[in-house]
Coordinates of N, CA and C in Angstrom, one line a residue:
M392 N 109.7 127.8 159.4 CA 110.3 126.9 159.1 C 110.0 125.0 159.6
G393 N 109.7 124.2 158.4 CA 109.3 123.8 158.8 C 110.4 122.1 158.8
K394 N 110.1 120.8 159.0 CA 111.0 119.7 159.3 C 111.8 119.7 157.8
E395 N 112.8 119.2 158.3 CA 113.9 118.7 157.5 C 113.2 118.2 156.2
I396 N 113.2 118.8 154.9 CA 113.4 117.7 153.6 C 114.2 117.1 152.5
L397 N 115.4 117.7 152.6 CA 116.7 117.5 152.5 C 117.9 117.1 152.7
R398 N 118.6 116.5 152.5 CA 120.2 116.6 153.7 C 121.0 115.8 152.5
V399 N 122.1 116.7 152.3 CA 123.4 116.7 151.6 C 124.3 116.5 152.0
E400 N 125.6 115.0 152.0 CA 125.8 114.9 152.9 C 127.3 114.9 152.0
D401 N 128.4 115.3 152.4 CA 129.6 115.4 151.9 C 129.9 114.6 150.3
V402 N 128.8 115.5 149.6 CA 128.8 115.0 148.0 C 130.3 115.0 147.4
R403 N 130.2 114.3 146.5 CA 131.9 114.0 145.8 C 131.3 113.3 144.6
I404 N 131.8 114.4 143.9 CA 131.7 113.6 142.2 C 132.3 113.9 141.1
G405 N 133.5 113.2 139.8 CA 134.1 113.8 139.3 C 133.7 113.1 138.0
F406 N 134.6 114.0 136.7 CA 134.1 113.3 135.5 C 135.5 112.9 135.3
E407 N 135.7 112.1 134.0 CA 136.8 111.7 133.3 C 137.3 112.6 132.7
R408 N 138.2 113.3 132.4 CA 138.7 114.2 131.2 C 139.3 113.6 129.9
E409 N 139.6 113.9 128.8 CA 139.9 113.4 127.4 C 141.1 113.2 127.5
R410 N 141.6 112.3 127.0 CA 142.7 111.6 127.2 C 143.7 112.6 125.9
H411 N 144.9 113.0 126.2 CA 145.3 113.6 125.4 C 146.3 112.8 124.5
S412 N 146.8 111.3 125.0 CA 147.2 110.6 123.6 C 146.8 108.9 124.1
F413 N 147.1 108.0 123.4 CA 146.5 106.9 123.7 C 147.4 106.4 124.9
F414 N 148.4 106.8 125.2 CA 149.0 106.1 126.5 C 149.1 107.0 127.6
S415 N 148.1 107.9 127.4 CA 147.7 108.5 128.4 C 146.3 108.0 129.7
G416 N 147.1 107.9 131.0 CA 145.6 107.5 131.7 C 144.6 108.7 132.0
R417 N 143.3 107.8 132.1 CA 141.9 108.9 132.4 C 142.6 109.6 133.5
E418 N 141.9 110.8 133.6 CA 142.1 111.7 134.8 C 140.7 112.3 135.2
K419 N 140.4 111.8 136.9 CA 139.2 113.0 136.4 C 139.2 113.9 137.5
K420 N 138.4 114.7 136.7 CA 137.9 116.8 137.3 C 136.9 116.3 138.6
E421 N 137.7 116.6 139.6 CA 136.2 116.6 140.7 C 135.4 118.0 140.3
V422 N 134.1 117.5 140.4 CA 133.5 118.8 139.5 C 132.6 119.4 141.2
L423 N 132.6 118.3 142.4 CA 131.5 118.7 143.6 C 132.6 118.2 144.8
R424 N 133.3 119.2 145.9 CA 134.1 119.0 146.7 C 133.6 119.0 147.8
G425 N 133.1 117.6 148.2 CA 132.2 117.5 149.7 C 131.5 118.4 150.3
V426 N 130.5 118.7 149.1 CA 128.7 119.7 149.7 C 128.1 118.9 150.6
T427 N 127.6 119.9 151.6 CA 126.8 119.5 152.2 C 126.3 120.3 152.8
F428 N 124.8 120.2 153.1 CA 123.8 121.0 153.1 C 122.7 120.4 153.4
S429 N 121.5 121.5 153.7 CA 120.2 121.0 154.2 C 118.8 121.7 154.0
M430 N 117.9 121.2 153.6 CA 116.5 122.7 153.7 C 115.5 122.2 154.5
Q431 N 114.8 123.1 154.5 CA 113.9 123.0 155.7 C 112.5 123.0 154.6
E432 N 111.5 122.4 155.4 CA 110.0 122.4 154.2 C 109.8 123.5 154.5
G433 N 109.1 124.5 153.6 CA 108.6 126.2 152.8 C 109.7 127.0 152.8
E434 N 111.0 126.3 152.5 CA 112.0 127.2 152.3 C 112.4 126.9 151.3
V435 N 113.0 128.4 150.4 CA 113.8 128.8 149.4 C 115.2 128.8 149.5
L436 N 115.9 128.0 149.3 CA 117.1 127.9 149.3 C 117.8 128.3 148.3
G437 N 118.9 130.1 148.4 CA 119.4 129.9 147.0 C 120.8 129.1 146.8
L438 N 121.3 129.3 145.1 CA 122.8 128.5 144.9 C 123.1 129.8 144.6
V439 N 124.0 130.2 144.2 CA 124.6 131.2 143.4 C 125.9 130.4 143.4
G440 N 126.5 131.1 142.5 CA 128.1 131.2 141.8 C 128.3 131.0 140.1
E441 N 129.4 131.0 139.8 CA 130.0 131.6 138.1 C 130.0 130.4 137.6
S442 N 129.6 130.2 136.5 CA 129.4 129.1 135.3 C 130.6 128.2 135.8
G443 N 130.1 127.2 135.9 CA 131.3 126.2 135.8 C 131.6 126.0 137.4
C444 N 130.5 126.1 138.2 CA 131.5 126.1 139.7 C 131.1 124.5 140.2
G445 N 129.9 124.4 139.5 CA 129.5 123.0 139.9 C 127.8 122.9 140.3
K446 N 127.0 124.3 140.0 CA 125.7 123.9 140.7 C 124.6 123.2 139.6
S447 N 125.3 123.1 138.4 CA 124.2 122.2 137.6 C 124.3 120.5 138.3
T448 N 125.9 120.7 137.9 CA 125.5 119.2 138.6 C 125.1 118.6 140.1
L449 N 125.2 119.8 141.1 CA 124.5 119.3 142.0 C 123.1 119.4 141.7
S450 N 122.6 120.4 141.1 CA 120.9 119.8 140.8 C 120.8 118.8 140.3
K451 N 121.2 118.5 139.4 CA 121.5 116.9 139.2 C 121.5 115.3 140.0
V452 N 122.5 115.7 141.0 CA 122.5 115.0 141.6 C 121.7 114.6 142.8
V453 N 121.0 115.9 143.3 CA 120.0 116.1 144.0 C 118.4 115.3 143.1
L454 N 118.6 115.8 142.1 CA 117.5 115.1 141.5 C 117.5 113.5 141.4
G455 N 118.8 112.9 141.1 CA 119.2 111.6 141.2 C 119.9 111.0 139.5
L456 N 119.6 112.5 138.7 CA 120.4 112.3 137.6 C 121.4 111.5 137.2
E457 N 122.2 112.0 138.6 CA 123.8 111.8 138.7 C 124.0 110.7 139.9
K458 N 124.7 110.0 140.1 CA 125.3 109.5 140.4 C 126.7 109.5 141.9
P459 N 126.5 110.0 142.6 CA 127.9 110.8 143.0 C 129.0 109.6 143.6
D460 N 129.8 110.2 143.5 CA 131.5 109.3 143.5 C 131.4 108.7 145.4
A461 N 130.7 109.4 146.3 CA 130.6 109.8 147.4 C 129.9 110.5 148.2
G462 N 129.6 110.2 149.4 CA 128.7 110.9 149.9 C 127.0 110.6 149.8
N463 N 125.9 111.0 150.7 CA 124.7 110.9 150.5 C 123.6 112.1 150.2
V464 N 122.4 111.8 149.6 CA 121.3 112.3 149.3 C 120.4 111.9 149.7
I465 N 119.8 113.0 150.8 CA 118.7 112.0 151.8 C 117.4 112.5 151.4
H466 N 116.0 112.4 150.5 CA 115.1 113.1 150.3 C 113.8 112.6 151.6
F467 N 113.4 113.7 152.0 CA 112.3 113.3 153.2 C 111.1 113.2 152.8
S468 N 110.7 113.5 151.4 CA 109.7 114.1 151.4 C 109.3 113.7 149.8
G469 N 109.8 112.5 149.1 CA 109.4 112.0 148.0 C 110.5 112.2 147.0
R470 N 110.3 112.2 145.8 CA 111.1 112.7 144.2 C 110.8 114.6 144.2
P471 N 111.7 115.0 143.9 CA 112.0 116.6 143.9 C 111.4 116.7 142.2
Q472 N 111.1 117.1 142.0 CA 110.9 118.1 140.3 C 111.5 118.7 140.0
M473 N 111.8 118.8 138.8 CA 112.7 120.3 137.9 C 112.5 121.0 137.0
V474 N 112.3 122.4 137.5 CA 112.2 123.7 136.1 C 113.4 124.0 135.9
F475 N 113.2 123.9 134.7 CA 114.5 124.0 133.3 C 114.8 125.3 133.1
Q476 N 115.5 125.4 132.6 CA 116.3 126.8 132.0 C 115.6 127.5 130.5
D477 N 115.7 126.3 129.7 CA 115.0 126.1 128.6 C 113.8 125.9 129.0
P478 N 112.9 126.8 128.6 CA 111.5 126.8 128.5 C 111.4 125.7 127.2
Y479 N 111.4 126.3 126.3 CA 110.8 125.6 124.8 C 111.7 124.3 124.6
G480 N 113.0 124.3 125.2 CA 113.8 123.0 124.7 C 112.9 121.6 125.5
S481 N 112.3 122.3 126.8 CA 112.0 121.0 127.3 C 110.4 120.4 127.2
L482 N 109.7 121.1 125.9 CA 108.9 120.7 126.0 C 108.5 120.2 124.6
N483 N 107.8 119.1 124.5 CA 107.5 118.5 123.6 C 107.2 119.4 122.3
P484 N 107.5 120.0 121.2 CA 107.0 120.7 120.3 C 106.0 120.0 119.6
S485 N 106.0 119.1 119.3 CA 104.5 117.9 118.4 C 103.2 117.8 119.2
R486 N 103.5 118.4 120.4 CA 102.2 118.1 121.3 C 101.6 118.5 122.5
K487 N 100.4 119.0 122.4 CA 99.7 120.5 122.6 C 100.1 120.4 124.3
I488 N 99.6 121.6 125.1 CA 100.2 121.8 126.0 C 99.4 120.9 127.3
G489 N 97.6 121.0 127.1 CA 97.3 119.4 127.6 C 97.9 118.6 127.7
W490 N 98.2 117.5 126.9 CA 99.1 116.7 126.5 C 99.9 116.5 127.5
I491 N 101.1 117.6 127.7 CA 102.0 118.0 128.0 C 101.6 117.7 129.3
L492 N 101.4 118.5 129.9 CA 100.4 118.7 131.4 C 100.0 117.1 132.3
E493 N 99.4 116.3 130.8 CA 98.9 115.1 131.6 C 99.5 114.4 131.7
E494 N 101.0 114.3 130.8 CA 101.8 113.6 130.6 C 102.5 112.7 132.0
P495 N 102.7 113.4 133.1 CA 103.0 112.8 134.5 C 102.5 111.9 135.0
L496 N 101.0 112.5 134.7 CA 99.6 111.5 135.4 C 99.3 110.1 134.4
R497 N 99.9 110.1 133.7 CA 99.7 108.9 132.6 C 100.4 108.3 133.0
I498 N 102.1 108.5 132.9 CA 103.1 107.5 133.4 C 102.8 107.0 134.6
R499 N 102.0 107.6 135.5 CA 102.1 107.1 136.8 C 100.8 106.0 137.4
G500 N 99.8 106.6 136.1 CA 98.5 105.6 135.8 C 97.8 106.0 137.0
G501 N 96.8 105.4 137.1 CA 95.7 105.4 138.0 C 94.7 107.0 138.0
H502 N 94.7 107.1 137.2 CA 93.5 109.0 136.7 C 92.4 108.4 135.1
S503 N 91.8 108.5 134.9 CA 91.5 108.5 133.9 C 91.6 109.4 133.3
G504 N 90.8 109.4 131.6 CA 91.6 110.4 131.1 C 90.8 111.6 131.5
Q505 N 89.4 111.7 131.4 CA 88.6 113.1 132.1 C 89.5 113.6 133.4
E506 N 89.6 112.4 134.4 CA 90.7 113.2 135.2 C 92.0 114.1 135.0
R507 N 92.6 113.2 134.4 CA 94.1 114.1 133.8 C 93.5 115.2 133.4
R508 N 92.7 115.2 132.3 CA 92.6 116.7 131.8 C 92.0 118.2 132.4
E509 N 90.8 117.2 133.7 CA 90.6 118.1 134.6 C 91.7 118.8 135.2
K510 N 92.6 117.7 136.0 CA 93.9 118.3 137.0 C 94.8 119.1 136.1
A511 N 95.0 119.0 134.6 CA 95.9 119.9 133.9 C 95.2 121.4 133.4
L512 N 93.5 121.5 133.2 CA 93.2 122.9 133.4 C 92.9 123.4 134.4
R513 N 93.3 122.3 135.7 CA 93.7 123.1 136.8 C 94.7 123.9 137.4
M514 N 95.9 123.1 136.8 CA 97.0 123.4 136.8 C 97.2 124.7 135.8
L515 N 96.5 124.8 134.8 CA 96.7 126.0 133.4 C 96.4 127.6 134.9
Q516 N 95.1 126.9 135.2 CA 94.2 128.3 135.6 C 95.7 128.9 137.2
K517 N 96.4 127.6 138.0 CA 97.2 127.3 138.8 C 98.2 128.5 138.3
V518 N 98.7 128.1 137.6 CA 100.1 129.0 136.9 C 99.5 129.9 136.4
G519 N 98.3 130.8 136.4 CA 98.0 132.1 135.4 C 97.8 132.0 134.1
L520 N 97.3 130.6 133.6 CA 97.2 130.9 132.1 C 95.5 130.0 131.7
D521 N 95.4 130.7 131.0 CA 94.0 130.4 130.5 C 93.5 128.7 129.8
E522 N 92.8 128.3 130.4 CA 92.3 127.3 129.7 C 92.3 126.4 128.4
K523 N 92.4 127.6 127.8 CA 92.3 127.6 126.1 C 93.9 127.2 125.7
M524 N 94.6 127.3 126.7 CA 96.3 127.4 126.7 C 96.2 125.8 126.5
A525 N 95.5 125.0 126.6 CA 95.6 123.1 126.7 C 95.8 123.2 125.0
D526 N 95.2 123.5 124.3 CA 94.9 123.2 122.7 C 95.6 123.8 122.2
R527 N 97.0 124.4 122.9 CA 97.7 125.5 122.0 C 99.2 124.3 121.8
Y528 N 99.9 124.4 121.0 CA 101.5 123.8 120.5 C 102.3 124.5 121.6
P529 N 103.3 124.5 122.1 CA 104.9 125.2 122.8 C 104.9 126.4 122.0
S530 N 105.0 126.3 120.6 CA 106.0 127.1 119.6 C 104.5 128.7 119.5
Q531 N 103.1 128.3 119.9 CA 102.1 129.1 119.7 C 102.4 130.2 121.2
L532 N 103.1 129.8 122.1 CA 103.5 130.9 123.7 C 104.4 131.4 123.3
S533 N 104.4 132.5 124.1 CA 105.5 133.3 124.3 C 106.4 132.4 125.4
G534 N 107.5 132.9 125.6 CA 108.8 132.5 126.4 C 108.0 132.1 128.1
G535 N 107.2 133.4 128.2 CA 106.8 133.4 129.5 C 106.0 132.4 129.9
Q536 N 105.4 132.5 128.9 CA 104.0 131.6 129.4 C 104.5 129.9 128.9
R537 N 105.4 129.6 128.4 CA 106.2 128.4 128.2 C 106.7 127.7 129.4
Q538 N 107.3 128.7 130.5 CA 108.0 128.7 131.7 C 106.6 128.5 132.4
R539 N 105.8 129.2 132.6 CA 104.3 128.7 133.2 C 103.6 127.0 133.0
V540 N 103.9 126.9 131.9 CA 103.4 125.6 131.4 C 104.7 124.5 132.3
C541 N 106.3 124.6 132.1 CA 107.0 123.8 132.5 C 106.7 124.3 134.0
I542 N 106.8 124.6 134.5 CA 106.1 125.0 136.2 C 105.0 124.1 136.8
G543 N 104.2 124.4 135.5 CA 102.9 123.2 135.8 C 103.1 121.9 135.7
A544 N 104.0 121.6 134.9 CA 103.9 119.7 134.7 C 105.0 119.6 135.5
A545 N 106.1 120.4 136.4 CA 106.6 119.9 137.6 C 105.9 119.6 138.6
L546 N 104.8 120.4 138.8 CA 103.9 120.1 139.7 C 102.8 119.6 140.0
M547 N 102.6 118.9 138.9 CA 101.3 117.8 138.0 C 101.5 116.5 139.3
M548 N 102.9 116.0 139.9 CA 103.0 114.6 140.6 C 102.5 115.7 142.1
E549 N 102.4 117.1 142.3 CA 102.5 117.3 143.8 C 103.8 117.1 144.4
P550 N 104.9 117.5 143.8 CA 106.2 116.9 144.7 C 106.4 117.9 145.6
K551 N 107.0 117.9 147.0 CA 107.3 118.7 147.8 C 108.5 119.8 147.8
L552 N 109.4 119.6 146.8 CA 110.8 119.9 146.7 C 110.8 120.1 145.0
L553 N 111.0 122.1 144.7 CA 111.3 122.0 142.6 C 112.6 122.5 142.8
V554 N 113.7 122.0 142.0 CA 114.8 122.5 141.7 C 114.5 123.3 140.7
A555 N 114.9 124.5 140.6 CA 114.9 125.3 139.9 C 116.4 126.1 139.2
D556 N 116.8 125.6 138.1 CA 118.1 125.4 138.1 C 117.8 127.0 136.5
E557 N 118.4 127.6 136.8 CA 118.6 128.8 136.2 C 117.4 129.6 135.1
A558 N 115.9 129.3 136.7 CA 115.0 129.2 135.7 C 114.2 130.4 135.3
V559 N 114.7 131.0 135.4 CA 114.7 133.0 134.6 C 115.7 133.2 134.3
S560 N 116.8 132.7 133.7 CA 117.7 133.2 133.1 C 117.6 133.5 131.3
A561 N 116.1 133.0 131.0 CA 116.4 133.2 129.5 C 115.3 134.1 129.1
L562 N 115.2 134.6 130.3 CA 113.2 135.4 129.9 C 114.4 137.2 129.9
D563 N 113.1 137.6 129.6 CA 113.8 139.4 129.7 C 113.2 140.1 131.2
V564 N 113.7 140.9 131.8 CA 113.7 141.3 133.3 C 111.9 141.5 133.5
T565 N 111.2 141.9 133.0 CA 109.8 142.2 133.0 C 109.0 140.6 133.7
I566 N 109.4 139.5 132.6 CA 108.7 138.4 133.0 C 109.6 137.9 133.9
Q567 N 110.4 137.8 134.0 CA 111.5 137.1 135.7 C 110.9 137.7 136.4
A568 N 110.5 138.8 136.6 CA 110.0 139.0 137.8 C 108.6 138.3 138.2
Q569 N 107.8 138.5 136.8 CA 106.3 137.4 137.0 C 106.3 136.4 137.5
I570 N 107.4 135.1 136.8 CA 107.7 134.0 137.1 C 107.7 133.9 138.7
M571 N 108.9 135.0 138.9 CA 109.5 134.6 140.5 C 108.5 135.1 141.8
E572 N 107.4 135.8 140.9 CA 106.2 136.2 142.2 C 105.5 134.6 142.0
L573 N 104.9 134.3 140.5 CA 105.0 132.8 140.4 C 105.3 132.2 141.7
L574 N 106.6 131.4 141.4 CA 107.4 130.4 142.4 C 107.1 131.0 143.6
L575 N 107.0 132.2 144.2 CA 106.7 132.3 145.7 C 105.5 132.0 146.1
Q576 N 104.5 132.2 144.9 CA 103.2 132.3 145.1 C 102.5 131.2 145.1
L577 N 102.9 130.3 144.3 CA 102.9 128.6 144.6 C 103.4 127.8 146.1
K578 N 104.5 128.2 145.9 CA 105.4 128.0 147.1 C 104.1 127.9 148.6
E579 N 104.1 129.2 148.6 CA 103.1 129.6 149.8 C 101.3 128.5 149.8
E580 N 100.9 128.6 148.4 CA 99.7 127.9 148.3 C 99.7 126.2 148.8
M581 N 100.8 126.1 147.7 CA 101.6 124.5 147.7 C 102.5 124.1 149.0
G582 N 102.8 125.0 149.7 CA 104.3 124.7 150.7 C 105.0 123.8 150.3
L583 N 105.7 124.5 149.1 CA 106.7 124.1 148.5 C 107.9 124.6 149.2
S584 N 109.0 123.8 148.9 CA 109.9 124.3 149.1 C 111.0 124.3 147.9
I585 N 111.7 125.2 147.4 CA 112.5 125.2 145.9 C 113.8 125.8 146.5
L586 N 115.2 124.9 145.6 CA 116.0 125.1 145.7 C 116.0 125.8 144.4
F587 N 117.1 127.1 144.1 CA 116.7 128.0 143.5 C 118.5 128.2 142.8
I588 N 118.5 127.7 142.4 CA 120.3 128.2 141.5 C 120.1 128.9 140.4
S589 N 121.0 129.6 140.3 CA 121.2 131.1 139.4 C 122.6 131.7 139.7
H590 N 123.1 132.2 138.4 CA 124.4 132.4 138.4 C 124.4 134.6 139.5
D591 N 122.8 134.7 138.9 CA 122.2 136.3 139.1 C 122.1 136.7 140.3
M592 N 123.3 137.2 141.2 CA 123.3 137.5 142.8 C 121.8 138.3 142.8
R593 N 121.5 139.2 142.3 CA 120.2 139.8 142.5 C 118.9 139.5 142.5
V594 N 119.0 138.1 141.3 CA 117.7 137.3 141.3 C 117.7 136.3 142.5
V595 N 118.7 136.0 142.9 CA 118.8 135.2 144.0 C 118.4 135.8 145.6
Y596 N 118.7 136.9 145.6 CA 118.6 137.7 146.7 C 117.0 137.7 147.0
Q597 N 116.2 138.2 145.7 CA 114.9 138.2 145.9 C 114.3 137.2 145.9
M598 N 114.5 136.1 145.5 CA 113.7 135.2 145.6 C 114.3 134.4 147.2
S599 N 115.3 134.1 147.8 CA 115.8 133.0 148.8 C 115.5 133.5 150.5
D600 N 115.2 132.4 150.8 CA 115.6 133.1 152.8 C 117.1 132.8 153.0
R601 N 117.6 131.9 152.6 CA 119.1 131.7 152.9 C 119.9 131.1 151.2
V602 N 120.9 131.6 151.6 CA 122.1 131.4 150.3 C 123.2 131.0 150.6
M603 N 123.7 130.3 149.6 CA 124.9 129.3 149.3 C 125.5 129.8 148.0
I604 N 126.9 129.9 148.5 CA 127.8 130.5 147.3 C 128.7 129.4 147.5
M605 N 128.5 129.1 146.1 CA 129.5 127.9 145.5 C 130.8 128.5 144.6
K606 N 132.0 127.8 144.7 CA 133.0 128.1 144.4 C 134.0 126.8 144.2
D607 N 134.4 126.8 142.6 CA 135.4 125.6 142.4 C 134.7 124.2 142.9
G608 N 133.1 123.9 142.8 CA 132.7 122.9 144.1 C 133.0 122.6 144.7
R609 N 132.6 123.7 145.3 CA 132.6 123.8 147.4 C 131.9 124.7 147.5
I610 N 130.9 124.6 148.9 CA 130.1 126.1 149.5 C 131.1 126.2 150.5
I611 N 131.5 127.5 149.6 CA 132.2 128.5 151.1 C 131.6 129.5 151.7
E612 N 130.7 129.7 151.3 CA 129.8 130.7 152.4 C 128.3 130.6 152.2
S613 N 127.8 130.3 153.5 CA 125.9 130.4 153.5 C 125.4 131.0 154.6
G614 N 124.3 131.0 154.7 CA 123.8 131.7 155.7 C 122.3 132.7 155.3
S615 N 121.8 133.2 156.0 CA 120.6 133.9 155.2 C 121.5 135.1 154.4
A616 N 119.8 135.3 154.0 CA 120.1 135.9 152.6 C 121.1 137.4 152.9
D617 N 120.4 138.2 153.8 CA 121.2 139.2 154.6 C 122.2 138.9 154.9
E618 N 122.5 138.4 156.0 CA 123.7 138.1 156.7 C 124.6 137.9 155.1
V619 N 124.1 136.9 154.1 CA 125.6 136.8 152.8 C 125.6 137.9 151.9
Y620 N 124.3 138.8 151.9 CA 124.5 140.1 151.3 C 124.8 141.3 151.6
F621 N 125.0 141.3 153.0 CA 125.3 142.7 154.0 C 126.4 142.3 154.8
S622 N 126.6 141.7 154.9 CA 127.8 140.8 155.8 C 128.6 139.6 155.2
P623 N 129.1 139.5 153.9 CA 129.9 138.7 153.3 C 130.9 138.0 154.1
K624 N 131.2 137.1 154.4 CA 132.7 137.1 155.2 C 133.6 136.5 154.3
Q625 N 133.5 135.9 152.9 CA 134.7 135.6 151.7 C 134.9 136.6 151.2
P626 N 136.3 136.8 150.3 CA 136.7 137.6 149.4 C 135.6 137.4 148.1
Y627 N 135.3 135.5 148.1 CA 134.9 135.5 146.6 C 133.3 136.4 146.5
T628 N 132.8 136.0 147.9 CA 131.0 136.3 147.9 C 131.4 138.1 147.6
R629 N 132.4 138.4 147.9 CA 132.5 140.2 148.0 C 132.6 140.3 146.5
T630 N 133.6 139.4 145.8 CA 133.5 140.0 144.5 C 132.3 139.7 143.6
L631 N 131.6 138.5 144.0 CA 130.4 138.9 143.1 C 129.4 139.5 143.3
L632 N 129.0 140.2 144.3 CA 128.0 141.6 144.8 C 128.6 142.9 144.0
E633 N 130.0 142.7 144.4 CA 130.9 143.9 143.7 C 130.6 143.9 141.9
A634 N 130.6 142.4 141.7 CA 130.5 142.6 139.9 C 129.1 142.9 139.8
A635 N 128.1 142.3 140.5 CA 126.8 142.4 140.6 C 126.4 144.5 140.3
G636 N 127.2 144.7 141.0 CA 127.1 146.1 141.4 C 126.0 146.5 142.9
I637 N 126.3 145.1 143.8 CA 125.4 145.4 144.8 C 125.6 146.0 145.7
L638 N 127.1 145.9 146.1 CA 127.9 147.0 146.7 C 127.9 148.0 147.1
E639 N 128.4 148.5 145.3 CA 128.5 149.9 144.9 C 126.9 150.5 145.4
E640 N 125.9 150.3 145.3 CA 124.8 150.7 145.5 C 124.4 150.9 146.8
R641 N 125.1 150.6 147.9 CA 125.4 150.5 149.7 C 126.2 151.2 150.1
E642 N 127.1 151.4 149.2 CA 128.5 152.6 149.7 C 128.1 154.0 149.4

């Protein structure tokens, strides 16, 4: 592993609940409760927990889409990019794939139209798609192909950190495996670090160097993937492993 690429220090964030009556005060529900961790260059850090535990809120804080009430998020290698759960929902259906891939460069400026096009075509190859895909619309692609485009679009700005929030959960098992293999391949080729967020214990184990377990807005356990999965310290971690059928397979 290399040097530190991300540091999250005692991050807390809450959201106001709906008022039950006109006279009741506004309550705040704390979603993240003192979350602290760091990531190293070239690392895949898995974050796993049940729905509603705060995983997606943490991803938004890391990306700068939500401002924490307290604590700090420090990026050491520029702005991270996001790979979304729903590849179709995150792609503009009225634009061709080439246009979508060029858009980050168009916004940043400094590239001619020809340079943008060439970079987009190279990115298609990098994510395992034919250059002909540049002239198709998202609706003409399969779910796996659309997710490859989303990964390519996230990488057009050459980030060092990717945040993948449930990035394979909408795909069938065979396509999941292909996208996971692609992410690991790109990690090696491009020197990426990946914060890989999922509710799926099996997928997280296959992807991650280290794993964090989140419950009720807190990181309750962390360690190498083997430490967490083979020697869980927290009862909740064991419950997740049992629910996934992982402990049964070993016993």
